[in-house]
Amino acid sequence: IYIARASGLLPKGSQMVLGRRVKDNGQIEWCSESDKVVDLPLIGELEQGDIELAVTGKVFRALVETKSIAPILPYIRVFARTSPTDKMLVVEEHVNNGLITLMCGDGANDCGALRAAHVGVALSESEASVVSPFTGLNKSVMDVVEVLLEGRCGLASALASYKYMIMYGQVETINQMVNAYFSISFSEWCWVFMDGFWVVTMAFTLPLSGSARKLSDERPPSSLLGAETMASAIGVLAINFAFLCIGLAALKAEDWYQCRKWIEGSVANVLIIGDNYESSVIFLVTGAQFVSSAMAFNFGFKHRAAWVTNWRFFALVVAFAIIHFVIILVPSTLSCFVRVNCEGDDIVRGATNSDKTPIQNPWNTTVMPMHFRWIVLAIVVTNAIALMLWQRTVVLGPVGRELRNRFRQTTPLRL
């Protein structure tokens, strides 16, 4: 008990009630720290957090045998004078109570408990390291904290990638539906960017963030269909769709805009139906969403390192942003590469065709007026800001905390 208080395991000011021994009649004798015999506190008193329990190995076995351990198990802070079998039994009872368990040990007498726990951390290179999935490099209890930090970071990163791939699939579906409505398509290199460069690089670098340096008092979400996961994914998708509609509405409101008229049979040729202002706006707005959505999902400040420390991801975001801004604002060989903001004289070869296909519209150009390019750029930037605000201040902010508390499915941490 002294070690538990000195290490901070017991809250300051709390009272300790010890299950000292099993009497001849099978009853358990409970006493205070002053060695005064007392009654076992009621569950309501234990829930207030002012009283903590400690038991010996013999007392714990008696509680298990009489099936009276379950109600008081969460309030036992100290297990004293326990045998290797007792240690394993302690872990098994926590597992049976539906709790996720971690055990650390440094000797052969800890092997059973290390194997029984969900996570076992060996603090030595003896027999314990053979049965444990993790072995502390520093042989210190702080290695347990490192395992938790890395585990939570891994879970948060996996869910970030999962949400990103959901977003990718849904944005692609919306693109296809909108394209079908307008009887248009993207150029070959547009598809290469959307299905190749952006998605592959973002998906591979998004999980590379390091772990947070401080252990949070909240667990990361663990459900693929949990409230926080769905709020994040659906919110990002809704924001992206809204800004796509804004982009198309802004295009339709322009005096210079003319809806492309198709001659009979021309819609069957994908090389012809890609050179128009509708597909240009859709590509510029939704293409940027592949990067900005990943930027939003990269937030994870409670369990992952700071946003900018994921330097591979950050460097790609900066590079893609520069490329995208240049395509939007400057008609050039780069913009002609995707047949957006392109004059007919500056065309380049396609992804699967070595020949230079002329701009397939009556105007022989897809260049947009300068003022509209700035409108498109403003839509793209505002879209990115809205996504990051949603993820940072709503999902991971006060609203997210309220949802986590309301739909919590696990026992709150008792720290």
mmCIF file of C-alpha atoms in Angstrom:
data_model
loop_
_atom_site.group_PDB
_atom_site.id
_atom_site.type_symbol
_atom_site.label_atom_id
_atom_site.label_comp_id
_atom_site.label_asym_id
_atom_site.label_seq_id
_atom_site.Cartn_x
_atom_site.Cartn_y
_atom_site.Cartn_z
ATOM 1 C CA ILE A 1 0.000 0.000 0.000
ATOM 2 C CA TYR A 2 2.892 2.357 0.746
ATOM 3 C CA ILE A 3 4.363 1.763 -2.727
ATOM 4 C CA ALA A 4 0.956 2.310 -4.332
ATOM 5 C CA ARG A 5 0.624 5.675 -2.596
ATOM 6 C CA ALA A 6 4.206 6.709 -3.335
ATOM 7 C CA SER A 7 3.826 5.867 -7.040
ATOM 8 C CA GLY A 8 0.542 7.734 -7.384
ATOM 9 C CA LEU A 9 -1.514 4.603 -8.032
ATOM 10 C CA LEU A 10 -3.798 5.591 -5.161
ATOM 11 C CA PRO A 11 -5.480 9.009 -5.387
ATOM 12 C CA LYS A 12 -4.416 11.533 -2.770
ATOM 13 C CA GLY A 13 -6.731 11.637 0.213
ATOM 14 C CA SER A 14 -8.376 8.305 -0.548
ATOM 15 C CA GLN A 15 -9.059 5.725 2.139
ATOM 16 C CA MET A 16 -7.752 2.200 1.773
ATOM 17 C CA VAL A 17 -9.718 -0.859 2.891
ATOM 18 C CA LEU A 18 -7.713 -4.097 2.892
ATOM 19 C CA GLY A 19 -9.079 -7.612 2.540
ATOM 20 C CA ARG A 20 -6.660 -9.067 5.014
ATOM 21 C CA ARG A 21 -7.588 -12.709 5.517
ATOM 22 C CA VAL A 22 -10.206 -15.408 5.094
ATOM 23 C CA LYS A 23 -11.641 -16.487 8.442
ATOM 24 C CA ASP A 24 -12.390 -20.098 9.342
ATOM 25 C CA ASN A 25 -16.073 -19.640 8.540
ATOM 26 C CA GLY A 26 -15.201 -18.468 5.006
ATOM 27 C CA GLN A 27 -15.934 -14.812 5.695
ATOM 28 C CA ILE A 28 -13.405 -12.181 4.636
ATOM 29 C CA GLU A 29 -12.002 -9.821 7.234
ATOM 30 C CA TRP A 30 -11.661 -6.238 6.019
ATOM 31 C CA CYS A 31 -9.604 -3.636 7.846
ATOM 32 C CA SER A 32 -8.475 -0.034 7.466
ATOM 33 C CA GLU A 33 -4.877 1.133 7.087
ATOM 34 C CA SER A 34 -4.810 1.639 10.869
ATOM 35 C CA ASP A 35 -5.563 -2.101 11.241
ATOM 36 C CA LYS A 36 -9.103 -1.470 12.486
ATOM 37 C CA VAL A 37 -11.659 -4.071 11.416
ATOM 38 C CA VAL A 38 -14.329 -2.513 9.173
ATOM 39 C CA ASP A 39 -17.172 -3.641 6.923
ATOM 40 C CA LEU A 40 -16.769 -3.878 3.164
ATOM 41 C CA PRO A 41 -17.986 -0.528 1.767
ATOM 42 C CA LEU A 42 -21.167 -0.533 -0.275
ATOM 43 C CA ILE A 43 -20.900 -0.164 -4.065
ATOM 44 C CA GLY A 44 -22.406 3.321 -3.829
ATOM 45 C CA GLU A 45 -19.616 4.376 -1.468
ATOM 46 C CA LEU A 46 -16.973 2.895 -3.773
ATOM 47 C CA GLU A 47 -18.418 4.732 -6.791
ATOM 48 C CA GLN A 48 -17.773 8.065 -5.068
ATOM 49 C CA GLY A 49 -14.047 7.424 -5.509
ATOM 50 C CA ASP A 50 -12.960 8.175 -1.932
ATOM 51 C CA ILE A 51 -12.403 4.540 -0.976
ATOM 52 C CA GLU A 52 -10.060 2.066 -2.655
ATOM 53 C CA LEU A 53 -9.694 -1.658 -2.033
ATOM 54 C CA ALA A 54 -6.666 -3.916 -1.641
ATOM 55 C CA VAL A 55 -6.692 -7.713 -1.375
ATOM 56 C CA THR A 56 -4.209 -10.501 -0.816
ATOM 57 C CA GLY A 57 -3.970 -13.429 -3.166
ATOM 58 C CA LYS A 58 -5.821 -15.731 -0.739
ATOM 59 C CA VAL A 59 -8.664 -13.235 -0.295
ATOM 60 C CA PHE A 60 -8.938 -12.746 -4.045
ATOM 61 C CA ARG A 61 -9.257 -16.507 -4.620
ATOM 62 C CA ALA A 62 -11.993 -16.677 -1.994
ATOM 63 C CA LEU A 63 -13.912 -13.862 -3.687
ATOM 64 C CA VAL A 64 -13.643 -15.656 -7.043
ATOM 65 C CA GLU A 65 -14.766 -18.999 -5.576
ATOM 66 C CA THR A 66 -17.824 -17.405 -3.959
ATOM 67 C CA LYS A 67 -18.575 -15.489 -7.185
ATOM 68 C CA SER A 68 -18.620 -12.171 -5.350
ATOM 69 C CA ILE A 69 -15.656 -10.589 -7.126
ATOM 70 C CA ALA A 70 -17.399 -9.023 -10.134
ATOM 71 C CA PRO A 71 -19.092 -5.999 -8.419
ATOM 72 C CA ILE A 72 -15.971 -4.888 -6.546
ATOM 73 C CA LEU A 73 -13.284 -5.817 -9.100
ATOM 74 C CA PRO A 74 -13.106 -2.324 -10.714
ATOM 75 C CA TYR A 75 -12.383 -0.785 -7.295
ATOM 76 C CA ILE A 76 -9.479 -3.028 -6.288
ATOM 77 C CA ARG A 77 -6.241 -1.071 -6.705
ATOM 78 C CA VAL A 78 -3.721 -3.365 -5.025
ATOM 79 C CA PHE A 79 -3.270 -7.133 -5.292
ATOM 80 C CA ALA A 80 -0.739 -8.142 -2.645
ATOM 81 C CA ARG A 81 1.154 -11.377 -1.958
ATOM 82 C CA THR A 82 -0.109 -13.102 -5.095
ATOM 83 C CA SER A 83 1.249 -16.318 -6.554
ATOM 84 C CA PRO A 84 1.813 -16.813 -10.307
ATOM 85 C CA THR A 85 -1.586 -18.532 -10.487
ATOM 86 C CA ASP A 86 -3.195 -15.648 -8.598
ATOM 87 C CA LYS A 87 -1.750 -13.141 -11.074
ATOM 88 C CA MET A 88 -3.154 -15.074 -14.000
ATOM 89 C CA LEU A 89 -6.522 -15.313 -12.223
ATOM 90 C CA VAL A 90 -6.591 -11.534 -11.674
ATOM 91 C CA VAL A 91 -6.064 -10.932 -15.380
ATOM 92 C CA GLU A 92 -8.645 -13.537 -16.387
ATOM 93 C CA GLU A 93 -11.300 -11.988 -14.122
ATOM 94 C CA HIS A 94 -10.734 -8.573 -15.667
ATOM 95 C CA VAL A 95 -11.058 -10.129 -19.126
ATOM 96 C CA ASN A 96 -14.264 -11.918 -18.075
ATOM 97 C CA ASN A 97 -15.636 -8.554 -16.940
ATOM 98 C CA GLY A 98 -15.284 -7.273 -20.508
ATOM 99 C CA LEU A 99 -12.224 -5.119 -19.834
ATOM 100 C CA ILE A 100 -9.188 -4.750 -22.085
ATOM 101 C CA THR A 101 -6.171 -5.761 -20.035
ATOM 102 C CA LEU A 102 -2.454 -5.066 -20.131
ATOM 103 C CA MET A 103 0.046 -6.901 -17.953
ATOM 104 C CA CYS A 104 3.702 -6.123 -17.445
ATOM 105 C CA GLY A 105 6.168 -8.370 -15.679
ATOM 106 C CA ASP A 106 9.844 -9.191 -15.450
ATOM 107 C CA GLY A 107 10.072 -12.797 -14.365
ATOM 108 C CA ALA A 108 8.983 -16.387 -14.944
ATOM 109 C CA ASN A 109 6.254 -16.024 -12.294
ATOM 110 C CA ASP A 110 4.529 -13.461 -14.553
ATOM 111 C CA CYS A 111 4.351 -15.665 -17.661
ATOM 112 C CA GLY A 112 0.820 -16.956 -17.081
ATOM 113 C CA ALA A 113 -0.604 -13.474 -16.546
ATOM 114 C CA LEU A 114 1.313 -12.100 -19.521
ATOM 115 C CA ARG A 115 -0.223 -14.727 -21.785
ATOM 116 C CA ALA A 116 -3.734 -14.245 -20.359
ATOM 117 C CA ALA A 117 -3.739 -10.466 -20.914
ATOM 118 C CA HIS A 118 -4.764 -8.841 -24.172
ATOM 119 C CA VAL A 119 -1.398 -7.065 -24.188
ATOM 120 C CA GLY A 120 1.683 -8.398 -22.428
ATOM 121 C CA VAL A 121 4.827 -6.317 -21.919
ATOM 122 C CA ALA A 122 7.977 -8.040 -20.673
ATOM 123 C CA LEU A 123 10.374 -5.823 -18.738
ATOM 124 C CA SER A 124 13.298 -8.222 -18.973
ATOM 125 C CA GLU A 125 14.926 -10.644 -21.384
ATOM 126 C CA SER A 126 14.136 -13.665 -19.217
ATOM 127 C CA GLU A 127 11.316 -16.169 -19.715
ATOM 128 C CA ALA A 128 8.758 -13.363 -19.670
ATOM 129 C CA SER A 129 10.029 -12.018 -22.998
ATOM 130 C CA VAL A 130 9.309 -15.379 -24.663
ATOM 131 C CA VAL A 131 5.557 -15.329 -23.949
ATOM 132 C CA SER A 132 5.008 -11.573 -24.351
ATOM 133 C CA PRO A 133 4.274 -9.920 -27.685
ATOM 134 C CA PHE A 134 6.180 -6.825 -26.496
ATOM 135 C CA THR A 135 9.509 -6.502 -24.717
ATOM 136 C CA GLY A 136 10.515 -3.159 -23.233
ATOM 137 C CA LEU A 137 13.802 -1.844 -24.608
ATOM 138 C CA ASN A 138 14.488 0.213 -21.486
ATOM 139 C CA LYS A 139 13.255 -2.442 -19.045
ATOM 140 C CA SER A 140 11.173 0.244 -17.358
ATOM 141 C CA VAL A 141 7.504 0.606 -16.507
ATOM 142 C CA MET A 142 7.510 3.619 -18.850
ATOM 143 C CA ASP A 143 7.731 1.106 -21.699
ATOM 144 C CA VAL A 144 4.076 0.312 -20.934
ATOM 145 C CA VAL A 145 3.190 3.936 -21.663
ATOM 146 C CA GLU A 146 5.112 3.728 -24.937
ATOM 147 C CA VAL A 147 3.129 0.632 -25.962
ATOM 148 C CA LEU A 148 -0.137 2.441 -25.223
ATOM 149 C CA LEU A 149 0.954 5.542 -27.131
ATOM 150 C CA GLU A 150 1.970 3.540 -30.186
ATOM 151 C CA GLY A 151 -1.123 1.334 -30.027
ATOM 152 C CA ARG A 152 -3.495 4.272 -29.853
ATOM 153 C CA CYS A 153 -1.643 6.036 -32.648
ATOM 154 C CA GLY A 154 -1.871 2.914 -34.811
ATOM 155 C CA LEU A 155 -5.610 2.614 -34.211
ATOM 156 C CA ALA A 156 -6.237 6.311 -34.900
ATOM 157 C CA SER A 157 -4.123 6.145 -38.077
ATOM 158 C CA ALA A 158 -5.939 3.029 -39.310
ATOM 159 C CA LEU A 159 -9.308 4.723 -38.853
ATOM 160 C CA ALA A 160 -8.034 7.853 -40.615
ATOM 161 C CA SER A 161 -7.056 5.731 -43.636
ATOM 162 C CA TYR A 162 -10.387 3.895 -43.487
ATOM 163 C CA LYS A 163 -12.325 7.184 -43.560
ATOM 164 C CA TYR A 164 -10.183 8.495 -46.390
ATOM 165 C CA MET A 165 -10.880 5.480 -48.563
ATOM 166 C CA ILE A 166 -14.612 5.825 -47.831
ATOM 167 C CA MET A 167 -14.392 9.462 -48.893
ATOM 168 C CA TYR A 168 -12.493 8.530 -52.075
ATOM 169 C CA GLY A 169 -15.090 5.985 -53.128
ATOM 170 C CA GLN A 170 -18.007 8.308 -52.442
ATOM 171 C CA VAL A 171 -16.457 11.316 -54.221
ATOM 172 C CA GLU A 172 -15.696 9.134 -57.240
ATOM 173 C CA THR A 173 -19.291 7.916 -57.247
ATOM 174 C CA ILE A 174 -20.630 11.475 -57.107
ATOM 175 C CA ASN A 175 -18.251 12.455 -59.928
ATOM 176 C CA GLN A 176 -19.536 9.645 -62.106
ATOM 177 C CA MET A 177 -23.167 10.540 -61.402
ATOM 178 C CA VAL A 178 -22.644 14.243 -62.139
ATOM 179 C CA ASN A 179 -20.673 13.419 -65.277
ATOM 180 C CA ALA A 180 -23.468 11.113 -66.433
ATOM 181 C CA TYR A 181 -26.039 13.861 -65.806
ATOM 182 C CA PHE A 182 -24.115 16.321 -67.979
ATOM 183 C CA SER A 183 -23.047 13.608 -70.484
ATOM 184 C CA ILE A 184 -19.387 14.500 -69.943
ATOM 185 C CA SER A 185 -16.195 12.879 -68.694
ATOM 186 C CA PHE A 186 -12.682 13.789 -67.627
ATOM 187 C CA SER A 187 -9.583 13.635 -69.764
ATOM 188 C CA GLU A 188 -7.266 10.650 -69.408
ATOM 189 C CA TRP A 189 -4.713 12.440 -67.249
ATOM 190 C CA CYS A 190 -7.461 13.725 -64.933
ATOM 191 C CA TRP A 191 -8.347 10.119 -64.152
ATOM 192 C CA VAL A 192 -4.682 9.280 -63.635
ATOM 193 C CA PHE A 193 -4.372 12.066 -61.074
ATOM 194 C CA MET A 194 -7.589 11.173 -59.227
ATOM 195 C CA ASP A 195 -7.235 7.381 -59.224
ATOM 196 C CA GLY A 196 -3.446 7.300 -59.076
ATOM 197 C CA PHE A 197 -1.247 10.136 -57.921
ATOM 198 C CA TRP A 198 -3.510 11.748 -55.337
ATOM 199 C CA VAL A 199 -5.230 8.723 -53.834
ATOM 200 C CA VAL A 200 -2.239 6.397 -53.680
ATOM 201 C CA THR A 201 0.189 8.938 -52.219
ATOM 202 C CA MET A 202 -2.310 10.332 -49.691
ATOM 203 C CA ALA A 203 -3.434 6.858 -48.590
ATOM 204 C CA PHE A 204 0.148 5.656 -48.072
ATOM 205 C CA THR A 205 1.457 8.739 -46.236
ATOM 206 C CA LEU A 206 -1.616 9.547 -44.128
ATOM 207 C CA PRO A 207 -0.897 6.754 -41.560
ATOM 208 C CA LEU A 208 2.801 7.689 -41.203
ATOM 209 C CA SER A 209 2.219 10.166 -38.372
ATOM 210 C CA GLY A 210 4.101 9.471 -35.143
ATOM 211 C CA SER A 211 2.413 8.921 -31.794
ATOM 212 C CA ALA A 212 1.492 11.664 -29.344
ATOM 213 C CA ARG A 213 4.013 12.206 -26.563
ATOM 214 C CA LYS A 214 1.392 12.423 -23.821
ATOM 215 C CA LEU A 215 -1.087 9.678 -22.983
ATOM 216 C CA SER A 216 -4.635 11.002 -23.275
ATOM 217 C CA ASP A 217 -7.298 10.228 -20.699
ATOM 218 C CA GLU A 218 -9.632 9.299 -23.602
ATOM 219 C CA ARG A 219 -9.463 6.197 -25.739
ATOM 220 C CA PRO A 220 -9.447 6.561 -29.532
ATOM 221 C CA PRO A 221 -12.614 5.348 -31.310
ATOM 222 C CA SER A 222 -12.436 1.668 -32.133
ATOM 223 C CA SER A 223 -15.636 1.095 -34.122
ATOM 224 C CA LEU A 224 -15.800 1.385 -37.903
ATOM 225 C CA LEU A 225 -19.443 2.452 -37.578
ATOM 226 C CA GLY A 226 -19.131 4.393 -34.317
ATOM 227 C CA ALA A 227 -20.591 7.862 -33.801
ATOM 228 C CA GLU A 228 -17.264 9.695 -34.110
ATOM 229 C CA THR A 229 -16.111 7.734 -37.166
ATOM 230 C CA MET A 230 -19.400 8.226 -39.000
ATOM 231 C CA ALA A 231 -19.699 11.897 -38.030
ATOM 232 C CA SER A 232 -16.239 12.518 -39.432
ATOM 233 C CA ALA A 233 -16.748 10.596 -42.693
ATOM 234 C CA ILE A 234 -20.313 11.744 -43.420
ATOM 235 C CA GLY A 235 -19.548 15.354 -42.487
ATOM 236 C CA VAL A 236 -16.571 15.491 -44.842
ATOM 237 C CA LEU A 237 -18.606 13.914 -47.643
ATOM 238 C CA ALA A 238 -21.481 16.383 -47.150
ATOM 239 C CA ILE A 239 -19.130 19.373 -47.172
ATOM 240 C CA ASN A 240 -17.427 18.131 -50.330
ATOM 241 C CA PHE A 241 -20.743 17.636 -52.123
ATOM 242 C CA ALA A 242 -21.923 21.100 -51.061
ATOM 243 C CA PHE A 243 -18.830 22.766 -52.507
ATOM 244 C CA LEU A 244 -19.163 20.820 -55.752
ATOM 245 C CA CYS A 245 -22.687 22.220 -56.083
ATOM 246 C CA ILE A 246 -21.366 25.707 -55.294
ATOM 247 C CA GLY A 247 -18.737 25.371 -58.025
ATOM 248 C CA LEU A 248 -21.256 24.295 -60.661
ATOM 249 C CA ALA A 249 -23.700 27.019 -59.585
ATOM 250 C CA ALA A 250 -20.934 29.624 -59.878
ATOM 251 C CA LEU A 251 -20.155 28.369 -63.405
ATOM 252 C CA LYS A 252 -23.793 28.519 -64.483
ATOM 253 C CA ALA A 253 -24.084 32.103 -63.187
ATOM 254 C CA GLU A 254 -21.306 33.330 -65.512
ATOM 255 C CA ASP A 255 -22.373 35.355 -68.580
ATOM 256 C CA TRP A 256 -19.723 33.782 -70.809
ATOM 257 C CA TYR A 257 -20.719 30.211 -69.952
ATOM 258 C CA GLN A 258 -22.507 28.199 -72.631
ATOM 259 C CA CYS A 259 -23.785 24.703 -72.000
ATOM 260 C CA ARG A 260 -22.060 22.275 -74.345
ATOM 261 C CA LYS A 261 -24.354 20.928 -77.070
ATOM 262 C CA TRP A 262 -23.661 17.410 -78.333
ATOM 263 C CA ILE A 263 -24.257 16.094 -81.806
ATOM 264 C CA GLU A 264 -25.814 12.668 -82.156
ATOM 265 C CA GLY A 265 -23.430 9.853 -81.266
ATOM 266 C CA SER A 266 -20.633 12.065 -79.956
ATOM 267 C CA VAL A 267 -21.239 11.200 -76.281
ATOM 268 C CA ALA A 268 -19.981 7.679 -76.964
ATOM 269 C CA ASN A 269 -16.434 8.991 -77.481
ATOM 270 C CA VAL A 270 -14.789 9.777 -74.131
ATOM 271 C CA LEU A 271 -12.026 11.721 -75.891
ATOM 272 C CA ILE A 272 -14.592 14.191 -77.184
ATOM 273 C CA ILE A 273 -16.806 14.746 -74.133
ATOM 274 C CA GLY A 274 -13.981 15.753 -71.783
ATOM 275 C CA ASP A 275 -13.150 19.182 -73.192
ATOM 276 C CA ASN A 276 -15.773 21.437 -71.576
ATOM 277 C CA TYR A 277 -16.107 23.845 -68.685
ATOM 278 C CA GLU A 278 -18.340 21.570 -66.590
ATOM 279 C CA SER A 279 -15.720 18.819 -66.406
ATOM 280 C CA SER A 280 -13.017 21.443 -65.772
ATOM 281 C CA VAL A 281 -14.854 22.809 -62.714
ATOM 282 C CA ILE A 282 -15.725 19.340 -61.423
ATOM 283 C CA PHE A 283 -12.124 18.210 -61.753
ATOM 284 C CA LEU A 284 -10.660 21.309 -60.089
ATOM 285 C CA VAL A 285 -13.093 21.254 -57.142
ATOM 286 C CA THR A 286 -13.338 17.517 -56.467
ATOM 287 C CA GLY A 287 -9.702 16.897 -57.371
ATOM 288 C CA ALA A 288 -8.647 19.273 -54.610
ATOM 289 C CA GLN A 289 -10.977 17.393 -52.245
ATOM 290 C CA PHE A 290 -8.814 14.271 -52.542
ATOM 291 C CA VAL A 291 -6.002 16.225 -50.888
ATOM 292 C CA SER A 292 -7.966 18.495 -48.534
ATOM 293 C CA SER A 293 -9.963 15.559 -47.133
ATOM 294 C CA ALA A 294 -6.715 13.787 -46.297
ATOM 295 C CA MET A 295 -5.545 16.993 -44.594
ATOM 296 C CA ALA A 296 -8.653 16.926 -42.392
ATOM 297 C CA PHE A 297 -8.298 13.227 -41.539
ATOM 298 C CA ASN A 298 -4.628 13.779 -40.648
ATOM 299 C CA PHE A 299 -5.760 15.532 -37.471
ATOM 300 C CA GLY A 300 -5.492 13.301 -34.412
ATOM 301 C CA PHE A 301 -3.869 15.514 -31.823
ATOM 302 C CA LYS A 302 -4.804 13.369 -28.804
ATOM 303 C CA HIS A 303 -3.265 10.154 -30.084
ATOM 304 C CA ARG A 304 -1.086 11.186 -33.040
ATOM 305 C CA ALA A 305 1.763 13.671 -33.301
ATOM 306 C CA ALA A 306 1.202 17.210 -34.561
ATOM 307 C CA TRP A 307 -0.145 17.596 -38.119
ATOM 308 C CA VAL A 308 3.042 18.995 -39.645
ATOM 309 C CA THR A 309 5.321 16.346 -38.121
ATOM 310 C CA ASN A 310 4.073 13.877 -40.727
ATOM 311 C CA TRP A 311 6.613 15.430 -43.088
ATOM 312 C CA ARG A 312 6.131 13.054 -46.043
ATOM 313 C CA PHE A 313 2.432 13.765 -46.082
ATOM 314 C CA PHE A 314 2.979 17.486 -45.509
ATOM 315 C CA ALA A 315 5.471 17.724 -48.393
ATOM 316 C CA LEU A 316 3.071 15.995 -50.791
ATOM 317 C CA VAL A 317 0.205 18.270 -49.727
ATOM 318 C CA VAL A 318 2.333 21.357 -50.429
ATOM 319 C CA ALA A 319 3.460 19.983 -53.807
ATOM 320 C CA PHE A 320 -0.061 19.019 -54.891
ATOM 321 C CA ALA A 321 -1.451 22.369 -53.716
ATOM 322 C CA ILE A 322 1.100 24.266 -55.817
ATOM 323 C CA ILE A 323 0.338 22.116 -58.880
ATOM 324 C CA HIS A 324 -3.398 22.592 -58.405
ATOM 325 C CA PHE A 325 -3.147 26.356 -57.962
ATOM 326 C CA VAL A 326 -0.994 26.655 -61.093
ATOM 327 C CA ILE A 327 -3.501 24.607 -63.120
ATOM 328 C CA ILE A 328 -6.332 26.846 -61.905
ATOM 329 C CA LEU A 329 -4.654 30.216 -62.441
ATOM 330 C CA VAL A 330 -2.110 29.789 -65.257
ATOM 331 C CA PRO A 331 -2.924 28.392 -68.721
ATOM 332 C CA SER A 332 0.236 26.460 -69.541
ATOM 333 C CA THR A 333 1.651 23.117 -70.573
ATOM 334 C CA LEU A 334 0.892 21.864 -67.066
ATOM 335 C CA SER A 335 -2.794 22.794 -67.323
ATOM 336 C CA CYS A 336 -2.955 21.371 -70.853
ATOM 337 C CA PHE A 337 -1.612 18.138 -69.396
ATOM 338 C CA VAL A 338 -5.107 17.632 -67.876
ATOM 339 C CA ARG A 339 -6.819 19.631 -70.684
ATOM 340 C CA VAL A 340 -8.041 22.281 -68.212
ATOM 341 C CA ASN A 341 -7.375 25.980 -68.867
ATOM 342 C CA CYS A 342 -5.811 24.957 -72.156
ATOM 343 C CA GLU A 343 -5.526 26.702 -75.527
ATOM 344 C CA GLY A 344 -5.818 24.430 -78.550
ATOM 345 C CA ASP A 345 -2.279 25.256 -79.703
ATOM 346 C CA ASP A 346 -0.731 24.032 -76.408
ATOM 347 C CA ILE A 347 -2.184 20.532 -76.241
ATOM 348 C CA VAL A 348 -0.058 17.571 -75.131
ATOM 349 C CA ARG A 349 -0.370 13.832 -75.712
ATOM 350 C CA GLY A 350 -2.816 11.742 -73.683
ATOM 351 C CA ALA A 351 -2.066 8.993 -71.188
ATOM 352 C CA THR A 352 -2.786 6.128 -73.595
ATOM 353 C CA ASN A 353 -2.432 7.879 -76.954
ATOM 354 C CA SER A 354 0.853 9.200 -78.329
ATOM 355 C CA ASP A 355 -0.957 11.536 -80.717
ATOM 356 C CA LYS A 356 -1.987 15.048 -79.730
ATOM 357 C CA THR A 357 -5.772 15.185 -79.776
ATOM 358 C CA PRO A 358 -7.116 18.690 -80.546
ATOM 359 C CA ILE A 359 -9.434 20.399 -78.054
ATOM 360 C CA GLN A 360 -12.832 18.875 -78.795
ATOM 361 C CA ASN A 361 -15.186 21.837 -78.570
ATOM 362 C CA PRO A 362 -16.299 24.638 -80.948
ATOM 363 C CA TRP A 363 -14.100 27.204 -79.209
ATOM 364 C CA ASN A 364 -10.831 25.203 -79.410
ATOM 365 C CA THR A 365 -10.077 26.178 -75.809
ATOM 366 C CA THR A 366 -10.961 25.376 -72.190
ATOM 367 C CA VAL A 367 -9.398 28.557 -70.787
ATOM 368 C CA MET A 368 -11.637 30.264 -68.225
ATOM 369 C CA PRO A 369 -11.747 34.046 -67.649
ATOM 370 C CA MET A 370 -9.336 35.275 -64.981
ATOM 371 C CA HIS A 371 -11.986 36.430 -62.550
ATOM 372 C CA PHE A 372 -13.629 32.985 -62.636
ATOM 373 C CA ARG A 373 -10.309 31.273 -62.012
ATOM 374 C CA TRP A 374 -10.046 33.248 -58.786
ATOM 375 C CA ILE A 375 -13.601 32.196 -57.901
ATOM 376 C CA VAL A 376 -12.661 28.545 -58.405
ATOM 377 C CA LEU A 377 -9.517 29.002 -56.300
ATOM 378 C CA ALA A 378 -11.580 30.617 -53.521
ATOM 379 C CA ILE A 379 -14.026 27.680 -53.597
ATOM 380 C CA VAL A 380 -11.164 25.165 -53.377
ATOM 381 C CA VAL A 381 -9.457 26.957 -50.459
ATOM 382 C CA THR A 382 -12.712 27.517 -48.563
ATOM 383 C CA ASN A 383 -13.586 23.853 -49.069
ATOM 384 C CA ALA A 384 -10.295 22.810 -47.453
ATOM 385 C CA ILE A 385 -10.765 25.214 -44.530
ATOM 386 C CA ALA A 386 -14.323 23.968 -43.935
ATOM 387 C CA LEU A 387 -13.155 20.341 -43.878
ATOM 388 C CA MET A 388 -10.392 21.024 -41.360
ATOM 389 C CA LEU A 389 -12.675 23.120 -39.152
ATOM 390 C CA TRP A 390 -15.248 20.332 -39.162
ATOM 391 C CA GLN A 391 -12.683 17.708 -38.169
ATOM 392 C CA ARG A 392 -10.725 19.860 -35.709
ATOM 393 C CA THR A 393 -13.448 21.798 -33.894
ATOM 394 C CA VAL A 394 -16.544 19.615 -34.295
ATOM 395 C CA VAL A 395 -15.517 15.950 -34.554
ATOM 396 C CA LEU A 396 -12.475 16.235 -32.278
ATOM 397 C CA GLY A 397 -13.812 19.258 -30.377
ATOM 398 C CA PRO A 398 -16.708 19.855 -27.943
ATOM 399 C CA VAL A 399 -19.381 18.248 -30.128
ATOM 400 C CA GLY A 400 -17.273 15.150 -30.590
ATOM 401 C CA ARG A 401 -16.634 14.860 -26.857
ATOM 402 C CA GLU A 402 -20.369 15.034 -26.198
ATOM 403 C CA LEU A 403 -21.047 12.284 -28.725
ATOM 404 C CA ARG A 404 -18.325 10.087 -27.247
ATOM 405 C CA ASN A 405 -19.762 10.478 -23.756
ATOM 406 C CA ARG A 406 -23.324 9.824 -24.935
ATOM 407 C CA PHE A 407 -22.555 6.724 -26.982
ATOM 408 C CA ARG A 408 -19.762 5.353 -24.790
ATOM 409 C CA GLN A 409 -19.848 1.556 -24.844
ATOM 410 C CA THR A 410 -16.962 0.838 -22.500
ATOM 411 C CA THR A 411 -16.293 1.473 -18.843
ATOM 412 C CA PRO A 412 -14.796 4.961 -18.252
ATOM 413 C CA LEU A 413 -11.148 5.022 -17.264
ATOM 414 C CA ARG A 414 -10.520 5.267 -13.518
ATOM 415 C CA LEU A 415 -7.288 7.263 -13.292
#
